[in-house]
Coordinates of C-alpha atoms in Angstrom, one line a residue:
M21 CA -4.2 -35.7 -12.5
I22 CA -7.5 -33.5 -13.3
R23 CA -7.1 -30.5 -14.6
I24 CA -8.2 -27.2 -13.0
K25 CA -9.1 -24.0 -15.5
N26 CA -7.0 -21.1 -15.2
N27 CA -10.8 -19.9 -13.1
S28 CA -11.0 -18.0 -10.6
F29 CA -15.1 -20.0 -10.1
Y30 CA -13.6 -22.6 -8.8
I31 CA -11.9 -21.3 -5.8
M32 CA -14.7 -19.5 -4.7
C33 CA -16.8 -22.3 -4.8
E34 CA -14.5 -24.2 -2.8
I35 CA -13.2 -20.6 0.4
S36 CA -17.1 -20.9 -0.1
L37 CA -17.5 -24.9 0.8
F38 CA -14.5 -24.3 2.8
F39 CA -16.7 -22.2 5.1
L40 CA -20.1 -24.2 4.9
L41 CA -18.6 -26.9 6.9
V42 CA -16.5 -24.9 9.6
N43 CA -20.2 -23.8 10.7
L44 CA -21.6 -27.4 10.1
L45 CA -19.1 -28.7 12.4
L46 CA -19.8 -25.7 15.3
A47 CA -23.2 -26.7 15.2
Y48 CA -22.8 -31.1 15.2
S49 CA -19.6 -30.0 17.6
N50 CA -21.1 -33.4 19.9
N51 CA -21.1 -35.9 17.1
I52 CA -18.3 -38.2 16.3
G53 CA -19.7 -39.1 12.8
I54 CA -19.9 -35.8 11.7
L55 CA -16.4 -34.9 13.6
V56 CA -14.0 -37.5 11.2
I57 CA -15.8 -37.0 8.2
G58 CA -16.0 -32.6 8.3
I59 CA -12.2 -32.6 10.0
F60 CA -11.1 -34.6 6.8
S61 CA -12.9 -32.7 4.8
L62 CA -11.3 -29.6 6.0
Y63 CA -8.1 -31.1 5.1
M64 CA -9.2 -31.5 1.3
L65 CA -10.9 -28.5 1.0
S66 CA -8.0 -27.1 1.9
F67 CA -5.5 -29.0 -0.3
L68 CA -7.5 -28.4 -3.5
F69 CA -8.5 -25.0 -2.4
I70 CA -3.9 -24.3 -2.4
F71 CA -3.7 -27.1 -5.8
S72 CA -6.6 -25.4 -7.1
L73 CA -4.3 -21.8 -6.6
E74 CA -0.7 -23.0 -8.3
E75 CA -2.7 -24.1 -11.2
I76 CA -4.3 -20.0 -11.7
L77 CA -0.8 -18.7 -10.8
Q78 CA 1.6 -22.1 -12.6
E79 CA 3.3 -22.1 -9.9
K80 CA 3.8 -25.4 -8.4
D81 CA 4.9 -26.8 -5.8
I82 CA 4.7 -30.2 -4.1
G83 CA 6.0 -28.4 -0.8
I84 CA 3.7 -25.7 -0.7
L85 CA 1.0 -27.6 -1.2
Y86 CA 1.8 -30.4 1.5
I87 CA 3.1 -28.0 4.2
L88 CA 0.0 -25.2 3.8
G89 CA -2.2 -27.7 3.1
I90 CA -1.6 -29.5 6.6
V91 CA -1.0 -26.6 8.0
F92 CA -3.6 -23.7 7.0
P93 CA -7.0 -26.1 8.5
Y94 CA -5.0 -27.3 11.7
Y95 CA -3.9 -23.6 12.6
F96 CA -8.2 -22.5 11.5
Q97 CA -9.8 -24.8 13.9
K98 CA -7.3 -24.4 16.3
H99 CA -9.3 -20.6 17.0
E100 CA -11.2 -19.5 19.7
Y101 CA -14.0 -19.5 16.5
V102 CA -13.8 -23.2 15.5
F103 CA -12.5 -25.8 17.8
G104 CA -9.7 -23.5 20.3
E105 CA -11.6 -24.4 23.9
L106 CA -13.2 -27.5 22.6
M107 CA -9.8 -29.2 21.2
K108 CA -8.1 -28.5 24.8
K109 CA -11.2 -30.3 26.8
N110 CA -11.8 -33.1 23.9
S111 CA -8.2 -34.3 23.0
M112 CA -10.8 -37.1 20.4
I113 CA -10.7 -33.7 18.0
F114 CA -6.6 -32.7 18.6
N115 CA -5.8 -36.7 17.9
L116 CA -8.0 -36.9 14.7
N117 CA -6.0 -33.7 13.5
L118 CA -2.8 -35.6 14.3
I119 CA -3.9 -39.1 13.0
Y120 CA -5.1 -37.1 9.6
M121 CA -1.9 -35.0 9.3
L122 CA -0.2 -38.1 9.5
L123 CA -1.6 -39.5 7.4
F124 CA -1.4 -36.8 4.4
F125 CA 2.6 -36.6 5.6
L126 CA 3.4 -39.7 4.9
I127 CA 1.2 -39.3 1.4
A128 CA 2.6 -36.7 0.4
I129 CA 6.7 -38.8 1.6
F130 CA 5.1 -41.7 -0.9
Y131 CA 4.4 -38.9 -3.4
V132 CA 8.0 -37.6 -3.6
W133 CA 9.7 -40.5 -3.4
K134 CA 7.4 -42.1 -6.0
Q135 CA 7.6 -39.2 -8.9
H136 CA 11.2 -38.2 -8.1
R137 CA 13.2 -41.4 -7.1
D138 CA 16.2 -40.2 -8.0
S139 CA 15.9 -37.0 -7.3
W140 CA 13.6 -37.2 -3.8
I141 CA 17.2 -36.2 -1.7
S142 CA 16.8 -32.1 -3.1
Y143 CA 14.1 -31.7 -0.8
L144 CA 16.5 -32.2 1.9
S145 CA 18.6 -29.8 1.4
L146 CA 19.4 -27.0 3.4
E147 CA 18.4 -23.8 0.4
R148 CA 14.7 -26.2 0.4
I149 CA 14.4 -25.7 4.0
R150 CA 15.4 -22.1 4.2
N151 CA 12.6 -21.4 1.7
Y152 CA 9.6 -23.4 2.9
S153 CA 10.7 -21.5 6.6
L154 CA 9.9 -18.3 4.5
Y155 CA 7.3 -19.4 3.4
L156 CA 5.8 -20.1 7.2
V157 CA 6.8 -17.0 7.6
I158 CA 4.7 -15.0 5.8
F159 CA 2.2 -17.8 7.2
Y160 CA 2.8 -17.2 10.3
L161 CA 2.0 -13.0 10.1
F162 CA -0.5 -13.5 7.8
R163 CA -2.1 -15.5 10.4
G164 CA -4.9 -13.4 13.2
K165 CA -3.4 -14.9 16.2
S166 CA -0.4 -13.4 18.2
I167 CA 3.3 -14.1 17.2
E168 CA 4.5 -16.7 20.1
I169 CA 8.1 -16.7 20.7
R170 CA 8.2 -19.7 18.8
D171 CA 6.8 -18.7 15.9
F172 CA 9.0 -16.5 14.9
F173 CA 12.1 -17.9 15.7
I174 CA 10.6 -20.5 12.5
G175 CA 12.3 -17.4 11.1
V176 CA 15.7 -18.9 12.3
A177 CA 15.3 -21.5 10.4
I178 CA 16.5 -19.2 7.8
L179 CA 19.7 -18.6 8.8
T180 CA 20.5 -21.6 6.5
F181 CA 22.1 -19.6 4.2
F182 CA 24.6 -18.7 5.6
Y183 CA 25.7 -22.1 4.1
K184 CA 25.4 -20.5 0.6
K185 CA 29.2 -20.1 -0.8
E186 CA 30.6 -16.9 -1.3
W187 CA 26.9 -15.4 -0.4
K188 CA 29.5 -12.7 0.9
K189 CA 30.5 -11.1 -2.5
N190 CA 26.9 -11.2 -4.4
F191 CA 24.7 -10.0 -1.1
I192 CA 25.8 -7.7 1.3
T193 CA 26.0 -4.9 -0.7
K194 CA 27.1 -0.7 0.7
E195 CA 23.4 0.0 0.7
K196 CA 22.6 -3.2 3.0
R197 CA 25.7 -2.6 5.0
N198 CA 24.4 1.2 5.5
I199 CA 20.9 -0.1 6.4
F200 CA 22.5 -2.2 8.4
F201 CA 24.9 0.2 10.2
L202 CA 21.7 2.7 10.8
I203 CA 19.0 -0.5 12.6
V204 CA 22.2 -0.4 15.3
F205 CA 22.1 3.0 15.4
F206 CA 18.1 3.4 15.6
L207 CA 17.9 0.0 18.0
F208 CA 21.0 1.6 20.0
C209 CA 19.3 4.7 20.9
C210 CA 16.5 3.0 22.0
L211 CA 18.5 0.9 24.6
L212 CA 20.3 3.9 25.8
S213 CA 16.8 5.7 26.3
N214 CA 15.2 2.7 28.1
S215 CA 18.2 2.4 30.9
L216 CA 19.1 5.7 31.6
T217 CA 15.3 5.7 32.7
T218 CA 13.0 4.0 35.0
D219 CA 12.3 0.1 33.9
I220 CA 8.7 -0.8 33.4
P221 CA 7.7 -3.9 31.6
F222 CA 5.8 -3.0 28.1
Q223 CA 8.5 -0.9 28.1
R224 CA 10.9 -4.2 27.3
D225 CA 8.7 -5.9 25.1
L226 CA 8.2 -2.9 23.2
L227 CA 12.0 -2.7 22.4
R228 CA 12.2 -6.5 22.4
D229 CA 9.3 -6.8 20.0
F230 CA 11.5 -4.1 17.4
T231 CA 15.2 -6.4 18.2
R232 CA 13.3 -9.0 17.1
S233 CA 11.2 -7.2 14.3
Y234 CA 14.4 -6.5 12.6
F235 CA 17.0 -8.9 13.4
L236 CA 14.1 -10.7 11.2
F237 CA 14.3 -8.3 8.6
I238 CA 18.2 -8.4 8.6
I239 CA 18.5 -12.0 7.5
L240 CA 15.4 -11.7 5.1
C241 CA 17.7 -8.7 3.3
L242 CA 21.4 -11.1 3.0
I243 CA 19.2 -14.7 1.8
P244 CA 19.1 -14.0 -2.3
I245 CA 15.4 -14.0 -3.5
S246 CA 15.1 -15.5 -6.9
K247 CA 12.5 -14.7 -10.0
Q248 CA 11.0 -18.7 -8.6
M249 CA 11.1 -17.2 -4.7
L250 CA 9.5 -14.1 -5.7
N251 CA 6.7 -16.5 -7.5
K252 CA 6.8 -18.7 -4.5
I253 CA 5.7 -16.5 -1.9
E254 CA 3.4 -15.1 -3.9
L255 CA 1.2 -18.0 -4.3
T256 CA 1.7 -18.1 0.0
I257 CA 0.2 -14.3 0.0
G258 CA -2.9 -15.9 -1.5
I259 CA -3.2 -19.1 0.8
S260 CA -2.2 -17.1 4.0
S261 CA -4.1 -14.1 3.2
L262 CA -7.8 -16.5 3.4
F263 CA -6.9 -17.1 7.0
P264 CA -7.9 -13.5 8.3
I265 CA -10.6 -13.2 6.0
L266 CA -12.3 -16.3 7.0
L267 CA -12.0 -15.3 10.3
I268 CA -12.6 -12.0 10.0
L269 CA -16.7 -13.1 8.4
L270 CA -17.2 -15.7 11.2
E271 CA -16.9 -12.8 13.3
W272 CA -19.6 -10.6 11.3
K273 CA -21.7 -13.5 11.3
A274 CA -21.5 -14.0 14.6
K275 CA -22.5 -9.7 15.4
H276 CA -19.8 -8.2 17.0
Y277 CA -17.8 -6.2 15.4
T278 CA -15.0 -5.6 18.1
L279 CA -12.9 -8.0 15.7
L280 CA -11.2 -9.0 19.4
K281 CA -12.2 -12.2 19.6
A282 CA -10.9 -13.3 16.0
M283 CA -8.3 -11.2 15.0
G284 CA -6.4 -12.1 19.0
S285 CA -6.6 -11.4 22.7
E286 CA -3.4 -8.5 22.0
E287 CA -5.2 -7.2 18.5
Y288 CA -8.2 -4.0 18.9
T289 CA -9.6 -3.0 16.3
S290 CA -7.5 0.4 14.5
I291 CA -4.5 -2.8 15.8
W292 CA -6.4 -4.9 12.7
A293 CA -7.4 -2.3 10.6
V294 CA -4.2 -1.2 10.0
R295 CA -2.8 -5.2 9.0
A296 CA -5.8 -5.2 7.2
V297 CA -5.3 -2.3 4.8
L298 CA -1.3 -3.6 4.6
I299 CA -3.0 -6.9 3.1
S300 CA -5.8 -5.0 0.8
L301 CA -3.1 -3.4 -0.6
I302 CA -0.9 -6.5 -1.0
L303 CA -3.2 -8.0 -2.7
I304 CA -4.8 -5.5 -4.7
F305 CA -1.0 -5.1 -5.6
L306 CA -0.7 -8.3 -7.2
F307 CA -4.5 -8.1 -8.9
F308 CA -2.6 -6.0 -11.1
K309 CA 0.9 -7.9 -11.5
R310 CA -0.8 -11.2 -11.9
K311 CA -4.1 -9.9 -13.7
K312 CA -5.8 -13.0 -11.9
F313 CA -9.4 -12.1 -11.0
I314 CA -9.0 -13.5 -7.8
F315 CA -6.7 -11.6 -6.4
F316 CA -9.3 -9.3 -6.9
I317 CA -12.1 -11.1 -5.6
M318 CA -10.1 -12.0 -2.0
A319 CA -8.5 -8.2 -1.9
V320 CA -12.0 -6.8 -2.0
L321 CA -13.0 -9.3 0.7
S322 CA -10.0 -7.8 2.7
V323 CA -11.1 -4.3 2.2
L324 CA -14.3 -5.5 4.1
T325 CA -12.6 -6.6 7.3
M326 CA -10.5 -3.6 7.2
L327 CA -14.1 -1.3 7.3
L328 CA -15.0 -3.7 10.1
G329 CA -12.0 -2.7 12.0
Q330 CA -13.5 0.7 12.4
G331 CA -10.4 2.6 12.2
R332 CA -11.1 6.0 10.0
G333 CA -7.5 6.3 9.9
P334 CA -6.2 3.5 8.3
L335 CA -9.6 4.0 5.8
L336 CA -8.2 7.2 4.8
S337 CA -3.9 5.9 4.5
F338 CA -5.6 2.8 2.3
L339 CA -7.6 5.4 0.0
V340 CA -4.0 7.3 -0.3
C341 CA -2.2 4.2 -0.7
F342 CA -4.3 2.6 -3.2
L343 CA -4.0 5.7 -5.6
L344 CA -0.7 5.6 -5.7
L345 CA -0.8 2.2 -6.8
L346 CA -3.3 2.4 -9.0
F347 CA -2.0 5.4 -10.6
Y348 CA 2.4 3.6 -11.1
F349 CA 0.3 1.0 -12.8
S350 CA -1.4 3.3 -15.3
I351 CA 1.7 5.0 -15.8
H352 CA 3.0 1.4 -16.5
Y353 CA 1.0 -0.6 -18.6
N354 CA 0.5 3.2 -20.2
K355 CA -3.9 3.2 -19.6
I356 CA -5.1 6.1 -17.4
K357 CA -8.0 3.8 -17.9
Y358 CA -7.2 2.7 -14.3
F359 CA -6.4 5.4 -12.2
L360 CA -9.4 7.9 -13.3
F361 CA -11.4 3.7 -12.8
G362 CA -10.0 4.3 -9.4
V363 CA -10.6 7.6 -8.5
I364 CA -14.6 7.3 -8.8
L365 CA -14.4 3.6 -7.3
S366 CA -12.3 5.8 -4.4
W367 CA -15.8 8.5 -4.2
I368 CA -18.3 5.6 -4.5
L369 CA -17.0 4.2 -1.6
F370 CA -16.3 7.4 0.0
F371 CA -20.0 8.3 -0.4
S372 CA -21.6 4.8 -0.2
L373 CA -19.8 5.5 3.4
F374 CA -20.5 9.1 4.0
F375 CA -24.7 8.7 3.2
T376 CA -25.3 5.9 5.9
N377 CA -26.2 5.9 9.0
N378 CA -22.3 3.9 10.0
Y379 CA -19.2 4.3 12.4
I380 CA -16.5 5.5 10.5
M381 CA -18.7 8.9 8.6
T382 CA -20.1 9.2 12.5
K383 CA -17.3 9.5 13.6
F384 CA -16.2 11.4 11.1
R385 CA -19.1 13.7 11.3
Y386 CA -18.5 14.6 14.9
A387 CA -14.2 15.2 15.0
V388 CA -15.6 17.7 12.2
E389 CA -17.6 19.6 14.6
G390 CA -15.7 19.4 17.4
K391 CA -17.6 17.0 19.8
D392 CA -15.7 13.6 18.9
F393 CA -13.7 12.5 22.1
S394 CA -11.0 10.2 20.4
T395 CA -9.8 13.7 18.4
N396 CA -9.8 15.8 21.1
I397 CA -8.2 13.8 22.8
R398 CA -5.5 13.6 20.1
F399 CA -5.3 16.7 20.5
I400 CA -4.3 16.6 24.0
I401 CA -2.0 13.8 23.6
Y402 CA -0.4 15.3 21.1
K403 CA 0.8 18.1 23.2
D404 CA 1.3 16.7 26.5
A405 CA 3.3 14.8 24.7
I406 CA 5.5 18.0 22.8
K407 CA 5.5 18.9 26.7
Q408 CA 7.1 15.9 28.0
W409 CA 9.8 16.0 25.5
Q410 CA 10.9 19.0 26.3
L411 CA 11.7 18.1 29.1
K412 CA 14.9 15.5 28.6
K413 CA 15.5 16.2 24.7
I414 CA 18.0 14.6 23.8
Y415 CA 17.0 10.4 25.5
G416 CA 13.8 10.7 26.1
H417 CA 12.0 8.9 28.8
G418 CA 12.2 6.1 27.0
L419 CA 9.9 3.1 25.1
G420 CA 6.5 3.1 26.7
S421 CA 6.3 5.4 29.2
Y422 CA 3.9 7.3 28.0
Y423 CA 1.3 6.5 30.7
N424 CA 4.0 6.3 33.5
V425 CA 5.3 9.7 32.6
A426 CA 0.8 11.5 32.4
G427 CA 1.3 10.4 35.9
N428 CA 4.1 11.4 37.2
L429 CA 3.8 15.1 35.1
N430 CA -0.1 14.7 36.7
Q431 CA -1.8 15.2 32.5
K432 CA -5.5 13.7 34.1
E433 CA -6.6 14.1 30.7
V434 CA -4.7 11.4 29.8
Y435 CA -3.9 9.7 33.0
K436 CA -5.5 6.6 32.1
P437 CA -5.3 2.6 30.8
F438 CA -6.2 2.8 27.5
I439 CA -3.9 5.4 26.6
P440 CA -0.2 3.8 26.7
H441 CA 1.2 6.2 23.6
A442 CA 0.8 9.4 21.9
H443 CA -0.7 8.0 19.3
N444 CA 1.7 9.3 16.4
N445 CA 5.0 7.8 15.3
L446 CA 7.2 10.4 15.2
L447 CA 5.8 11.9 18.3
E448 CA 5.9 9.2 20.3
L449 CA 9.3 8.5 19.1
L450 CA 10.3 12.3 20.0
R451 CA 8.9 11.8 23.4
S452 CA 10.2 8.7 24.6
I453 CA 14.3 8.0 22.5
G454 CA 14.0 11.9 22.0
V455 CA 15.5 13.3 19.1
L456 CA 19.0 11.3 18.5
G457 CA 16.5 8.0 18.3
L458 CA 13.9 10.4 16.1
I459 CA 16.9 11.3 13.8
S460 CA 17.9 8.2 13.4
Y461 CA 14.9 6.1 12.5
I462 CA 14.1 9.1 9.9
M463 CA 17.8 8.7 8.4
L464 CA 16.7 4.4 8.4
N465 CA 13.9 5.2 6.8
I466 CA 14.6 7.5 4.7
Y467 CA 17.6 6.3 3.5
I468 CA 14.9 2.5 2.7
F469 CA 12.8 4.2 1.2
I470 CA 15.8 5.5 -1.6
S471 CA 17.3 2.5 -2.1
L472 CA 14.2 0.4 -3.1
W473 CA 14.0 3.1 -5.6
K474 CA 17.6 2.9 -6.9
K475 CA 15.9 -1.2 -7.3
Y476 CA 13.6 0.1 -9.0
R477 CA 15.3 2.3 -11.3
D478 CA 18.0 0.3 -11.9
E479 CA 16.0 -3.1 -12.3
K480 CA 12.5 -2.2 -12.8
E481 CA 11.3 -4.2 -11.1
F482 CA 7.6 -4.3 -9.1
F483 CA 8.0 -5.1 -5.5
P484 CA 9.9 -2.6 -4.5
I485 CA 6.8 0.0 -5.7
L486 CA 4.4 -2.1 -3.4
A487 CA 7.9 -1.9 -0.6
M488 CA 7.2 1.8 -0.5
I489 CA 4.2 1.9 -0.8
L490 CA 3.9 0.0 2.1
M491 CA 5.8 1.6 3.8
I492 CA 4.0 5.1 2.7
S493 CA 0.8 3.1 4.7
L494 CA 2.1 2.4 7.8
E495 CA 3.1 6.4 8.2
L496 CA -0.2 7.2 6.9
S497 CA -1.7 4.6 9.9
G498 CA 1.5 6.3 12.3
L499 CA -0.3 9.6 12.2
T500 CA -3.6 9.3 14.4
D501 CA -2.0 5.8 15.2
Y502 CA 1.4 4.2 16.7
S503 CA 1.6 2.1 14.4
L504 CA 5.3 0.7 15.0
M505 CA 3.9 -1.1 18.0
M506 CA 2.1 -2.6 16.0
T507 CA 4.3 -5.5 15.7
K508 CA 3.2 -8.1 12.8
S509 CA 2.2 -4.9 11.1
H510 CA 5.6 -3.3 11.0
L511 CA 7.0 -6.8 10.6
T512 CA 4.9 -7.2 7.4
V513 CA 6.6 -4.2 6.0
L514 CA 9.7 -5.1 6.8
M515 CA 9.1 -8.4 5.3
F516 CA 8.2 -7.0 1.6
V517 CA 10.5 -5.0 2.3
A518 CA 13.4 -7.3 2.3
F519 CA 12.8 -9.1 -0.8
S520 CA 12.0 -6.1 -2.1
L521 CA 16.0 -5.5 -1.7
S522 CA 17.3 -8.7 -1.8
C523 CA 15.2 -9.9 -5.3
V524 CA 18.8 -11.7 -8.2
K525 CA 18.0 -12.7 -11.8
K526 CA 19.8 -15.4 -10.5
E527 CA 20.9 -17.6 -7.4
N528 CA 24.5 -18.7 -7.3
S529 CA 25.2 -21.4 -6.3
A530 CA 24.2 -25.0 -6.1
P531 CA 22.2 -26.1 -2.4
L532 CA 23.9 -27.9 0.0
F533 CA 22.6 -31.0 1.0
L534 CA 21.7 -33.3 4.8

């Protein structure tokens, strides 16, 4: 097997070729010969990219190579920017993908049989199935489209961890029991508020999303995450983060600057910007942890996609959390120059935006001058949210009821279809689930934060720091928007919190087999 040197130049070439090949296929989508060769080349480039990243991170895994190598180009082609509509009308493209997926699947089986003839059955262990299901959840969170029910319940396959021996004794700690109780208490407050108010679809949707997110979080908290699994999780993050970046590059090339189509029909620019901040912080964290230049390149691309999101709140959230990350690593490595470099870089970014005629700085300037509509309307929304809460202080008006209550109270300034919430996490929770629900949410997050700090203090692991930074970022974005409504962003934060709390030095039982 050819060994690729630890040089990020190869990966950048592969990413560029992948992007150019997609554009070529879009230009010649009616040419059968080009489609046959081009789609095959997409799969080969996908495998090559993953193999190169595995070489750089020195974390080889044949399962990740073939599973994500097949899944990545298939889902990319299904996107509306590529062959989304064409795959529905033209069965040939869909059939070509099925043929190639089957071909590479058979090659994977043959490779495993040839290289691991005596231990091939280990690839059918419940532990491996659980782990690869976990890696797929990461991929579905990072990819641009919405998480459908069928995608979410891929995470249910992680329930196979119940077959591990002595998991109760080793992994149900006091902290996790307390977190479970606080989650149940918070969801009970949400259910109570909804049951005592008028039933509306948006109300049910929010409660369903909260329940799903925390359900998956509880499952992840019970899975022992070994050091080897953490390394594979980092590898999966590197692979998965490329998916939205490529889509945004296609959006930028099309000069739409809306991201509406690139990130899914339910996504708006501010919603993507919040998630792009999280992905950027994760990649920056991995760059400082792994010291691999490829993570720096991907972090830069992710930051650029965040700026396309045109959100002022997410931008400020990123700058604050970016400096917090740099401050931590400057202390950890005993090199204050990291932090000083970050401060200089942040000021360069800020002034480069300030002295250019762009949307974000125009909005900042209008806000200072009192001319920005979105800023002015937010102050009205905040005041009216407090007025709504004063009518039902204990249990609130129910999740997602802002628009309906504003109409009933004749709050004409905010009685608009595009304002379904109070644009602030704390105010929205206060008016929707009351004082009791808000207290339960604050208690839950404070306890999780304290648990992460204790985990870091006792084991000196990196991941709890990242989880705390992501929690801060989500709440900072929630000062000017309802970031808890952004399911993928919320679930991403919960996922990294679970990884941090569940990290163990050694797993205590052998895998079971089907």
